[in-house]
Coordinates of C-alpha atoms in Angstrom, one line a residue:
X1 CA 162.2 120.2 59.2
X2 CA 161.8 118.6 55.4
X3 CA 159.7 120.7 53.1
X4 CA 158.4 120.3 49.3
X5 CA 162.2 121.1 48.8
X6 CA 163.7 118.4 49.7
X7 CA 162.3 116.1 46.9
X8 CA 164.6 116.7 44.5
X9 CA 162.2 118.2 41.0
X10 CA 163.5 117.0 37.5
X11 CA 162.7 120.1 35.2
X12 CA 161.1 118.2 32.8
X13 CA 158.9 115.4 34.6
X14 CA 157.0 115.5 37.6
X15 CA 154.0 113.7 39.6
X16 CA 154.1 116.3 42.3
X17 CA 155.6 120.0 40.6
X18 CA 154.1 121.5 37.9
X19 CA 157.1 122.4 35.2
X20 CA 159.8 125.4 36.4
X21 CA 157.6 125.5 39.6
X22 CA 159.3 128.0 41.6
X23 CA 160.3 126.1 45.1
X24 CA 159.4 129.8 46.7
X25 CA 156.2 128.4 48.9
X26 CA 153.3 130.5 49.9
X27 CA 155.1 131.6 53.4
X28 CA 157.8 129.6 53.3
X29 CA 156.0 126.1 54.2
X30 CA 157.3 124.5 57.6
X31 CA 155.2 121.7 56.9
X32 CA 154.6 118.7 59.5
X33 CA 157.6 116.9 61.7
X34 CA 157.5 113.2 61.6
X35 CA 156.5 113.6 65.3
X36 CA 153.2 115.6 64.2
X37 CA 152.9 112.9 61.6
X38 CA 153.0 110.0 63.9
X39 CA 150.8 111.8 66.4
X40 CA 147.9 112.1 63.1
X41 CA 148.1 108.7 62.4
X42 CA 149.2 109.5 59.6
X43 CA 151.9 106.6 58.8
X44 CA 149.1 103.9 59.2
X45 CA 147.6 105.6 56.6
X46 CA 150.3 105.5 54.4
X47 CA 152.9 103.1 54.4
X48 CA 155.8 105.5 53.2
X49 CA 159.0 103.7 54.8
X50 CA 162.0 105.2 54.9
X51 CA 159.8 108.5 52.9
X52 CA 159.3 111.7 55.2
X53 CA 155.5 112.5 55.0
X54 CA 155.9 116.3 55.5
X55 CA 159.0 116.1 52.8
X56 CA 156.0 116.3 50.5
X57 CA 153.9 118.6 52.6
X58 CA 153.3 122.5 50.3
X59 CA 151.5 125.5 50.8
X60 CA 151.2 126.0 47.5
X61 CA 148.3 126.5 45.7
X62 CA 148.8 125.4 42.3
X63 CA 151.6 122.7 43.4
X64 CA 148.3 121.3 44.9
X65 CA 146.3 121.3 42.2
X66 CA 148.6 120.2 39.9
X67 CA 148.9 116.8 42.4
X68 CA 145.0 116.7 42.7
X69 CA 144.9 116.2 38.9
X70 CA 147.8 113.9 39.8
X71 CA 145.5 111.7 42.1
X72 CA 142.5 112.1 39.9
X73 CA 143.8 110.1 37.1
X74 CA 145.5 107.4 39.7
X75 CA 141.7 107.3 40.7
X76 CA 139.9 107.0 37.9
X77 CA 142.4 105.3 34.9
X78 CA 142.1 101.6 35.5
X79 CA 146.2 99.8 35.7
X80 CA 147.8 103.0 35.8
X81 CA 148.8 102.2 39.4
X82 CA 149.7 99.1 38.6
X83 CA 152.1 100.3 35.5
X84 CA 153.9 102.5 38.6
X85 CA 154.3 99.5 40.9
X86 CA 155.6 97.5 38.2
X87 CA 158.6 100.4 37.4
X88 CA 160.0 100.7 40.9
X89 CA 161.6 97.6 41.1
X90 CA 163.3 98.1 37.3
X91 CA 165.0 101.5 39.4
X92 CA 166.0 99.5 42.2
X93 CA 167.9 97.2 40.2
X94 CA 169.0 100.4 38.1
X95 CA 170.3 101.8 41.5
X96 CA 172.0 99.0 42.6
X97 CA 173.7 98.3 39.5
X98 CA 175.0 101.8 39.6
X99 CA 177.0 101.5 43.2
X100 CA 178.4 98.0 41.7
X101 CA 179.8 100.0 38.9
X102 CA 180.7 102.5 40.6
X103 CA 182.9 100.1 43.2
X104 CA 183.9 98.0 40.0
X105 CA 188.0 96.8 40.5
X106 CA 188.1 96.6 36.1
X107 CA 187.0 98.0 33.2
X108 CA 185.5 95.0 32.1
X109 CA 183.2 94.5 35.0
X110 CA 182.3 98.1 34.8
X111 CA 181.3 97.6 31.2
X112 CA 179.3 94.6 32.3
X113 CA 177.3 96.6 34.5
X114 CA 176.6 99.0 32.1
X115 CA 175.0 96.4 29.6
X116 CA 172.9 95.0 32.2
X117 CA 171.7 98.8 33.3
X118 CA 170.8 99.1 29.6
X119 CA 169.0 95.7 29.3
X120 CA 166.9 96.9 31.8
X121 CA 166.0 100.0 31.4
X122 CA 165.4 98.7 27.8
X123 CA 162.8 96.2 29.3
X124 CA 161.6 99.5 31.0
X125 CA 161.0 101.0 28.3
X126 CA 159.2 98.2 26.7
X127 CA 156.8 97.2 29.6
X128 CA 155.7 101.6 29.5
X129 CA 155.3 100.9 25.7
X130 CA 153.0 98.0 26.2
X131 CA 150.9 99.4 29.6
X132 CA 151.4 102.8 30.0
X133 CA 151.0 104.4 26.6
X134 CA 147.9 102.6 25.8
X135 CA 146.2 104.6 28.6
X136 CA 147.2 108.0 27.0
X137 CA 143.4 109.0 25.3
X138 CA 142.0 108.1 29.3
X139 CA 144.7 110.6 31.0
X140 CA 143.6 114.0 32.1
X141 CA 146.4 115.6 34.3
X142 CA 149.3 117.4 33.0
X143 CA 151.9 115.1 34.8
X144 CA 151.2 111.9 33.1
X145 CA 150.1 113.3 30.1
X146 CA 153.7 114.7 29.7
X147 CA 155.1 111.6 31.0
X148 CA 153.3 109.4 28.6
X149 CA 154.4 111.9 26.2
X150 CA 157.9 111.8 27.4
X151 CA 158.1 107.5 27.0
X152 CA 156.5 107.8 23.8
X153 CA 159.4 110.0 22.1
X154 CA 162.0 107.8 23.9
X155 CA 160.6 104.6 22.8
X156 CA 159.7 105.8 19.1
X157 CA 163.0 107.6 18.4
X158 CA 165.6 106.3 15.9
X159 CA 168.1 106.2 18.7
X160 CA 166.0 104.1 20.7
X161 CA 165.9 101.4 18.3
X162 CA 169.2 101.5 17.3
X163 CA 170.3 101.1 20.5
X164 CA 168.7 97.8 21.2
X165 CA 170.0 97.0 18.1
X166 CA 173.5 97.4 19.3
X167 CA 173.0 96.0 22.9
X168 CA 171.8 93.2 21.0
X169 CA 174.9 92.7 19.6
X170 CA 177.5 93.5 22.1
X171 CA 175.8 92.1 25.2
X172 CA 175.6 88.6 22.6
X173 CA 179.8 89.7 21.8
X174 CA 180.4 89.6 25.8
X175 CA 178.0 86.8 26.6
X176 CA 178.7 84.9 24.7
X177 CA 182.7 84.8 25.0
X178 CA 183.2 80.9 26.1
X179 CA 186.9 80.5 25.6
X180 CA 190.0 82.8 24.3
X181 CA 193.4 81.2 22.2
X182 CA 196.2 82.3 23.8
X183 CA 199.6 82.3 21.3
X184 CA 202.9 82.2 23.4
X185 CA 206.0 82.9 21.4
X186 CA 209.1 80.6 23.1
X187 CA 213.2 81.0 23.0
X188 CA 215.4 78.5 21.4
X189 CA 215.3 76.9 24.9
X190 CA 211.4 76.6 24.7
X191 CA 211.2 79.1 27.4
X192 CA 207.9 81.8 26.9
X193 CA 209.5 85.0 25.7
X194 CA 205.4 86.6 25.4
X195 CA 202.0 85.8 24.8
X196 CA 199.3 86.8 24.0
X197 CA 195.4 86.1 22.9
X198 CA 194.9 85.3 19.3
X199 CA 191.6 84.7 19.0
X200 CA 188.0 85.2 21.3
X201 CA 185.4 82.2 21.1
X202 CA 182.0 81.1 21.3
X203 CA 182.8 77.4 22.0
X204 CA 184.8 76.1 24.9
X205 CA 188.0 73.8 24.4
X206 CA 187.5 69.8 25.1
X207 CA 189.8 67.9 26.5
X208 CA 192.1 66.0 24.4
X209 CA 192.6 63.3 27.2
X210 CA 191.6 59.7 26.3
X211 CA 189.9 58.9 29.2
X212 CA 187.9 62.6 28.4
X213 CA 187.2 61.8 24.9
X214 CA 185.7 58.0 25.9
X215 CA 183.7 59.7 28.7
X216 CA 182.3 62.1 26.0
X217 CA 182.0 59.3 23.6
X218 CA 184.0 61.8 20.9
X219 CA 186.8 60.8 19.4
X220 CA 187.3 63.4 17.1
X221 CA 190.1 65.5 17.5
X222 CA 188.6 69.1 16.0
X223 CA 190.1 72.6 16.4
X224 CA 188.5 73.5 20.2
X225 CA 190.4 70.0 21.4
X226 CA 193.1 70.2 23.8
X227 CA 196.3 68.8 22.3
X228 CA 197.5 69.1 25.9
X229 CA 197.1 71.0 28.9
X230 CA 199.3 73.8 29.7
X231 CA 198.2 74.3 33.2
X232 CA 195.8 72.6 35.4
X233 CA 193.8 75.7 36.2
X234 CA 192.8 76.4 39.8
X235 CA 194.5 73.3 40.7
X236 CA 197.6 72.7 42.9
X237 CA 197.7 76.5 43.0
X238 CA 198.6 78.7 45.3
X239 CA 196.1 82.4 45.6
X240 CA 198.8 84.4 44.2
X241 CA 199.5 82.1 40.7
X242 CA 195.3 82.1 40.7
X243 CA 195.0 85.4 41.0
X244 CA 198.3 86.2 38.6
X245 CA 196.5 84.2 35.9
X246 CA 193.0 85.6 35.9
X247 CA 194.8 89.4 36.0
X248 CA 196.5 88.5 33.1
X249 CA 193.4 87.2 31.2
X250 CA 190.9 89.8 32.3
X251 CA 193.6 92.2 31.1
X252 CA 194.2 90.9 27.8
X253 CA 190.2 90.7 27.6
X254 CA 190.0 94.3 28.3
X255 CA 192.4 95.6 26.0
X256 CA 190.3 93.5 23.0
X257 CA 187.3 95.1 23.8
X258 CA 188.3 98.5 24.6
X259 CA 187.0 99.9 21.9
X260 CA 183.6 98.9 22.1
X261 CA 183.9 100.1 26.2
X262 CA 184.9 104.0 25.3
X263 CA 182.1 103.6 22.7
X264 CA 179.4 101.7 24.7
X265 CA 180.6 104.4 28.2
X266 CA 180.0 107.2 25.9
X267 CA 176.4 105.9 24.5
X268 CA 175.4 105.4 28.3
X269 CA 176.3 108.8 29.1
X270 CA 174.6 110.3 26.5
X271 CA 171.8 108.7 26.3
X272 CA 171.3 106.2 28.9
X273 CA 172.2 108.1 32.1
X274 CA 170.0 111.1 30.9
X275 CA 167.3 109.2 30.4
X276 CA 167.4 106.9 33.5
X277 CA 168.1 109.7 35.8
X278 CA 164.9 111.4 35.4
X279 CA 163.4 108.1 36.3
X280 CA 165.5 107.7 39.4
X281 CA 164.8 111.0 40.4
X282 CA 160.9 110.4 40.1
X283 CA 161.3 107.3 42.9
X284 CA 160.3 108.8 46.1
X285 CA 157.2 110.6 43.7
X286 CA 156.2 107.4 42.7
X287 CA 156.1 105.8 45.6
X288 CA 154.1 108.6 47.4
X289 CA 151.3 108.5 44.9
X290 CA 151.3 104.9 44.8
X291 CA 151.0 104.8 48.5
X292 CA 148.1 107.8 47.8
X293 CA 146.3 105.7 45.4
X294 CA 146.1 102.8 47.8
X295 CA 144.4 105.0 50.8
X296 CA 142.2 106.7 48.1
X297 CA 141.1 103.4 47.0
X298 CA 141.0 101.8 50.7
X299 CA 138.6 104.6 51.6
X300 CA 136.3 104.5 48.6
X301 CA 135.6 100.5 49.6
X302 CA 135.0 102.0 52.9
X303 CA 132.1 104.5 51.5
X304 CA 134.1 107.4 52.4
X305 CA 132.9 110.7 50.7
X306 CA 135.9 111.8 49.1
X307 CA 136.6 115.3 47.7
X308 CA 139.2 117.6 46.2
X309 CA 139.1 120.9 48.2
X310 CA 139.0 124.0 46.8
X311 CA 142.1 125.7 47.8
X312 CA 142.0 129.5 48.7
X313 CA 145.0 131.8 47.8
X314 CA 143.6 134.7 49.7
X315 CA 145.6 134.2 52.7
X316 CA 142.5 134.4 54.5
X317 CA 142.4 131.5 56.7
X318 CA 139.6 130.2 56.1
X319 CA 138.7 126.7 56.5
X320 CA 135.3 124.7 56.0
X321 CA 133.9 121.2 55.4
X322 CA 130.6 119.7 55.1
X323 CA 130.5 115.9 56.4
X324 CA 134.1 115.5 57.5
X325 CA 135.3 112.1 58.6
X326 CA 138.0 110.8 60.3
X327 CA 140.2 108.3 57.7
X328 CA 142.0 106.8 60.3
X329 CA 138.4 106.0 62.2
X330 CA 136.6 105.1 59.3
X331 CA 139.4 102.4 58.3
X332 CA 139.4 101.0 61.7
X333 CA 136.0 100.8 62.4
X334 CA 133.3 99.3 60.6
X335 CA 130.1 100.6 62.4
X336 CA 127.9 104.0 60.9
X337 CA 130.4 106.9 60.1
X338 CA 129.3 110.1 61.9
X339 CA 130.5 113.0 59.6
X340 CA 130.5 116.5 61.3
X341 CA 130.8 120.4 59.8
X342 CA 133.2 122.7 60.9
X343 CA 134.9 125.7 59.2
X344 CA 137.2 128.4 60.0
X345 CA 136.6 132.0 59.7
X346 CA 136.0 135.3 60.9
X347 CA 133.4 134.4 63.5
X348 CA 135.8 131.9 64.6
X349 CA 139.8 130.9 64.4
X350 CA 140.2 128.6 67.3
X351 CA 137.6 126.2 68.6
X352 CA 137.0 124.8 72.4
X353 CA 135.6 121.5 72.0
X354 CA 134.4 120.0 75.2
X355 CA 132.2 116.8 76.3
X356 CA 131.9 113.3 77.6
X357 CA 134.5 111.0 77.2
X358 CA 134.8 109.2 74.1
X359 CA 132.0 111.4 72.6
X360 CA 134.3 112.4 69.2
X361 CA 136.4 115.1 70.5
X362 CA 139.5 113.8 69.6
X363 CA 138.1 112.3 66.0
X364 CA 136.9 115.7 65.1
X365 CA 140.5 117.4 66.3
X366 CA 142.5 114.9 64.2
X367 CA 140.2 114.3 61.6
X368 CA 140.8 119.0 60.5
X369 CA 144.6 117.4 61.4
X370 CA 143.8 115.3 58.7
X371 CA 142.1 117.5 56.5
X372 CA 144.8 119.6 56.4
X373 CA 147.4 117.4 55.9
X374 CA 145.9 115.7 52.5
X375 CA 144.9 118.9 51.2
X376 CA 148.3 119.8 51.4
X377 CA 149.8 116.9 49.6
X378 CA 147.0 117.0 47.2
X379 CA 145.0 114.3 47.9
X380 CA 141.2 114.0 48.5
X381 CA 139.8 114.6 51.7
X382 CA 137.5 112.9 53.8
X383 CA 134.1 114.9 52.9
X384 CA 131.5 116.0 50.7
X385 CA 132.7 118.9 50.1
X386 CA 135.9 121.7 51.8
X387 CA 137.7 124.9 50.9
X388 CA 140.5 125.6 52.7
X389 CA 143.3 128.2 52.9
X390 CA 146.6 126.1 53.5
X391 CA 148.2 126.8 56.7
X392 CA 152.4 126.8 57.0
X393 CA 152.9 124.1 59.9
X394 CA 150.6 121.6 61.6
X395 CA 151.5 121.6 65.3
X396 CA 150.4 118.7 67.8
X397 CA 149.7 118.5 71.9
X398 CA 148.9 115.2 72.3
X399 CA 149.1 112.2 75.1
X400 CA 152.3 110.8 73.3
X401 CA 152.8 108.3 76.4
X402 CA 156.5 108.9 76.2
X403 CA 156.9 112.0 78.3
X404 CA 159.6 113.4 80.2
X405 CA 158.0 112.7 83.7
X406 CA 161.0 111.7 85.8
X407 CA 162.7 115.1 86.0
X408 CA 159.8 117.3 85.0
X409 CA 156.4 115.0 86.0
X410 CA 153.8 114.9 83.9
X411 CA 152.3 118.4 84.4
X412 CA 155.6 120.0 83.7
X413 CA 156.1 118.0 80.6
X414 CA 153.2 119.0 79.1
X415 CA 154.1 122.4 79.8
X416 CA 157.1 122.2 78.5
X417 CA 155.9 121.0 75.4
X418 CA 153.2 123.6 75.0
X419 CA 156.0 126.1 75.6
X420 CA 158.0 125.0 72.7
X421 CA 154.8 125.5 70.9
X422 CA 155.3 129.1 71.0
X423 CA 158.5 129.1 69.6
X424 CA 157.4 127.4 66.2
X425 CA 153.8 129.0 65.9
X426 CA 152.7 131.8 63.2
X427 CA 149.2 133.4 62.6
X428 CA 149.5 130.6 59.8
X429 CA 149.8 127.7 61.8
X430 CA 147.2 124.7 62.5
X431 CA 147.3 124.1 66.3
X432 CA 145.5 120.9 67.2
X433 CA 145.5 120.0 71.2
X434 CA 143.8 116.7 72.8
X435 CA 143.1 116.4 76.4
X436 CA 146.2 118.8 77.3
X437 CA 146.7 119.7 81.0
X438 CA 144.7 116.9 81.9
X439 CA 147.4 115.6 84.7
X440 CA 146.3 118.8 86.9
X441 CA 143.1 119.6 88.7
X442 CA 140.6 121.5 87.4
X443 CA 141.3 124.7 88.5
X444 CA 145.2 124.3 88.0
X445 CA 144.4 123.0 84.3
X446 CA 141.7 125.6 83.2
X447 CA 144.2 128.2 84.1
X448 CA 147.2 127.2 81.9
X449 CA 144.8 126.3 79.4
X450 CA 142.9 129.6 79.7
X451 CA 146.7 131.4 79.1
X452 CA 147.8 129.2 76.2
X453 CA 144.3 130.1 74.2
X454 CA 145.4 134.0 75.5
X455 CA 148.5 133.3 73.2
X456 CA 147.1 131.5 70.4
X457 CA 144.3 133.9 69.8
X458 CA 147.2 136.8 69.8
X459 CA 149.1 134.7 67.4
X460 CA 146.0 134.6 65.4
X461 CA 146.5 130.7 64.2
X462 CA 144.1 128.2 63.6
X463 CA 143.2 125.5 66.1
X464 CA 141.3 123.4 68.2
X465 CA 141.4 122.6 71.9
X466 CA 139.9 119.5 72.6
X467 CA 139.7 119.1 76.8
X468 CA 137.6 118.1 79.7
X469 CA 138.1 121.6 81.4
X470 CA 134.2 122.7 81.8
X471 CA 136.2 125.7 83.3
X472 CA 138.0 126.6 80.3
X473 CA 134.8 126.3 77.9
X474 CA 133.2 128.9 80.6
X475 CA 136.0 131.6 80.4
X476 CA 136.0 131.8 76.4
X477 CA 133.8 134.8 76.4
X478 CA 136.3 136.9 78.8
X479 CA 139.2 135.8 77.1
X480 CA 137.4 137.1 73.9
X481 CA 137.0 140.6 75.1
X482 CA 140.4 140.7 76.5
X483 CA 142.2 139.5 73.3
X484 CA 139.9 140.5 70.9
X485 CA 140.7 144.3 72.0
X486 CA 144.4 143.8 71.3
X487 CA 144.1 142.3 67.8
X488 CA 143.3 138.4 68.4
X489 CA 141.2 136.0 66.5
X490 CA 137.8 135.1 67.8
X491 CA 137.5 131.4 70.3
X492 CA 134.2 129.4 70.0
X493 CA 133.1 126.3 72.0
X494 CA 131.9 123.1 70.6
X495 CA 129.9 120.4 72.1
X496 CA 130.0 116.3 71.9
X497 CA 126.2 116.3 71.9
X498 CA 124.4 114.1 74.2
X499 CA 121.0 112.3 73.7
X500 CA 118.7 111.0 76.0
X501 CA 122.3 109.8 77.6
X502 CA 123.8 108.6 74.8
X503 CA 126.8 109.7 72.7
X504 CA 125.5 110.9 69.1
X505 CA 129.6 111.7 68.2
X506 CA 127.9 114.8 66.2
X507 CA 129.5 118.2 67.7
X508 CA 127.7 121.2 67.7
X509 CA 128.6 124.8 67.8
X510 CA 127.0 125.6 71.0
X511 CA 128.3 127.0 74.5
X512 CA 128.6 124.0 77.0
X513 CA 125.6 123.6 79.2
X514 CA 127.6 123.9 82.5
X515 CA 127.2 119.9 82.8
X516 CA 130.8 117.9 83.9
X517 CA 129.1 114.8 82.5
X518 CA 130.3 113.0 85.9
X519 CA 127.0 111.3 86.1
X520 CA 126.8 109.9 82.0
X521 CA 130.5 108.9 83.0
X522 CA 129.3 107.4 86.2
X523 CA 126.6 105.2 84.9
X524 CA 128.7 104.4 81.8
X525 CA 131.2 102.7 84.5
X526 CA 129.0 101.2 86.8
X527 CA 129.6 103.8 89.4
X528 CA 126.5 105.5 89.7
X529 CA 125.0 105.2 93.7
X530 CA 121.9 103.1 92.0
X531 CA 124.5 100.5 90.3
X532 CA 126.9 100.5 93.2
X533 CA 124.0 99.6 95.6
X534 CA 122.8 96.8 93.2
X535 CA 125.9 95.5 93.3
X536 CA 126.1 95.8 97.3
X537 CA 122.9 93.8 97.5
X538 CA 123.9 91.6 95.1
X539 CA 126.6 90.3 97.2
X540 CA 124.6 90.2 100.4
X541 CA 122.7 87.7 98.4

């Protein structure tokens, strides 16, 4: 499973690390598998691409604040997304010019290559001069003010400017190059003995052909005119005399400017390569908090409260937030948000949430998922206000639609996957589980369920049970006494509350009131005895 660790850190610039951050995580983060991810929501949330979301998942305390600081000036300092979206594709073409001249058959192409690397990352450099480092007095956090910093040296220095001085000039020396004179030295028979290329030029050779001159209405015959043609070139030839002849030119082309190549290779790789690698090794970081800035902003047109937690270090556990929403809800949706409070703590590790259907069970279980998993990647979350003490892994039981049922059916499936649960889980862990065991009866369902809460309270994780087993909700107390005795965390139920028959989508910390909400579902469906009679004499009619 990807970590923090497996974004490579450059020791001196980073969006995401503070400097000489030790990669040592608070327990040794596990983070969040893609799978986890995808069962969040969490790639429609951010559109990361070929990016692992929980490659940038810590449990690090100050690695998060350092990124909420991060975040904070990509929300507040107008353009300075902008200035990041108009670097990346400047390192694509940087990358891509890199495997070309890395594949390169000659020196010469190689050499080109490196001149167009430099042209860009010159034009780079200039477009951060001109956007970026105008925005220095508005930064606040430590990453960009030491990048700003960082561009501001480069572009400043002496080196610097000699060095588009001098690309100036030999990228002009190479483009420029329209036609070489080639000197052949004969025998006494007129037969080449060597040759050789006198002289490189700016200006290409004319013709010297009558019918040439007339079309070009010159008839002057200057220097770069053709007294006659030695070869007609590409013409008549067969691939092997072609490719003999441009060998031989490229060659003697080479060997003119080698000079300038050992000189220009060295300058790259002293200079050019240093300074672009830190750049290419910021990529996937930029592109995270690009993609971080866009849902920040997404959610603030929404009206999303928006907060940066505070973030625990006691290794408590603890978890709580006043008005928390559900992102992936509240961008779908454009009705009245319902925020709810939940928290975390001693009266309370793993919750039981029970109700009707579609009464915000699940939006409260994904929306902690969610919690959890921008906390930890330092981005706001979705409330007025949260504390939280990070957690190593988030672990999902969802309805992933997918399931092994043809071997196993349904029931064993999800048993099987709850099983495997086990074998990842620590007392760290967030365990989130929607409508599990709910291909079974009652009876059959509150039983498994009853002996997976028995485990995760002896674990001691976090996490929350979202279900339609009345039956389990009812047997929370007696599995209290039995695993509080033996060193487990303490289970609570939590209601979707119902109003005069409607849904409010608030959920209260309340013991169920023995209702199985068949009737609200019922009614909701049309199959209520009243409706279904209606109905009967309906037809009779």
């Amino acid at each position: 499973m990807n970590t923090e660790n497996n974004i490579k850190k450059n020791d001196n610039i980073s969006l995401l690390f503070p400097p000489h951050q030790s990669e040592n995580s608070l327990y040794g983060s596990m983070g969040i598998s893609e799978e986890n991810a995808s069962m969040l929501d969490i790639y429609s949330l951010l559109d990361l691409r070929s990016l692992d979301f929980g490659a940038f998942f810590t449990t690090d305390p100050q690695v998060i604040r350092y990124r909420q600081a991060t975040f904070e000036d990509i929300r507040t300092v107008e353009k300075l997304s902008d200035v990041l979206r108009r670097m990346l594709p400047f390192l694509t073409d940087i990358k891509e010019l890199r495997k070309m001249g890395s594949s390169a058959d000659g020196v010469g192409d190689s050499y080109l290559y490196s001149i167009s690397e430099i042209e860009i990352y010159t034009s780079l450099m200039d477009m951060l001069r001109e956007e970026l480092l105008p925005l220095r007095p508005k930064l606040r956090s430590p990453a960009f003010i030491a990048f700003a910093e960082r561009i501001g040296e480069l572009c400043e220095s002496e080196y610097y400017k000699n060095l588009t001085e001098h690309l100036s000039q030999l990228a002009s020396r190479v483009r420029d190059i329209r036609s070489i004179t080639i000197g052949i030295n004969l025998d006494r028979r007129l037969v080449p003995e060597n040759a050789g290329v006198i002289s490189v030029n700016s200006e290409e050779f004319k013709s010297g052909e009558l019918f040439e001159r007339v079309k070009r209405l010159d008839f002057k015959k200057g220097e770069m005119t053709f007294m006659a043609e030695l070869m007609p070139y590409g013409k008549n030839q067969s691939e092997n005399q072609r490719l003999a002849m441009t060998n031989a030119v490229s060659n003697a082309v080479t060997d003119i400017f080698k000079t300038s190549i050992r000189s220009w290779k060295k300058s790259v790789q002293y200079y050019v390569l240093d300074n672009t690698d830190f750049l290419l090794q910021m990529v996937p970081e930029i592109e995270f908090v690009i993609e971080g800035g866009k849902l920040i902003s997404r959610l603030e047109k929404r009206g999303v409260s928006l907060t940066n937690p505070v973030i625990l270090e006691d290794n408590s556990k603890r978890f709580s937030a006043k008005g928390l929403c559900n992102p992936s809800i509240a961008l779908k949706t454009e009705g009245e948000l319902i925020p709810n409070d939940i928290a975390f703590d001693e009266s309370a590790m793993i919750y039981v949430i029970t109700g009707p259907n579609r009464g915000g069970k699940s939006v409260l279980t994904c929306a902690v998922g969610h919690a959890f998993a921008m906390a930890q990647t330092g981005l706001p979350v979705c409330a007025q206000s949260a504390e939280i003490s990070p957690c190593d892994q988030i672990l999902t039981h969802f309805p992933a639609g997918n399931e092994d049922t043809v071997e196993k059916g349904r029931l064993g499936e999800e048993c099987s996957r709850l099983c495997t649960m086990f074998d990842a889980v620590t007392e760290n862990s967030l365990v989130l589980l929607d409508e599990s065991l709910s291909s079974t009866g009652s009876y059959e369902g509150a039983y498994i369920a009853a002996e997976v809460l028995r485990g995760f309270s002896l674990c001691g994780c976090r996490g929350i049970f979202s279900t339609h087993l009345h039956d389990l909700a009812a047997s929370v107390d007696a599995i209290n006494r039995e695993c509080l005795e033996k060193g487990g965390v303490k289970i609570d139920n939590l209601v979707a509350e119902v109003k005069e028959g409607e849904r409010s989508f608030r959920i209260l910390r309340k013991s169920p009131d023995g209702k199985s909400y068949a009737r609200d579902i019922a009614e909701k469906y049309g199959l209520s005895a009243e409706k279904i009679m209606a109905k009967l004499e309906k037809n009779k009619n």
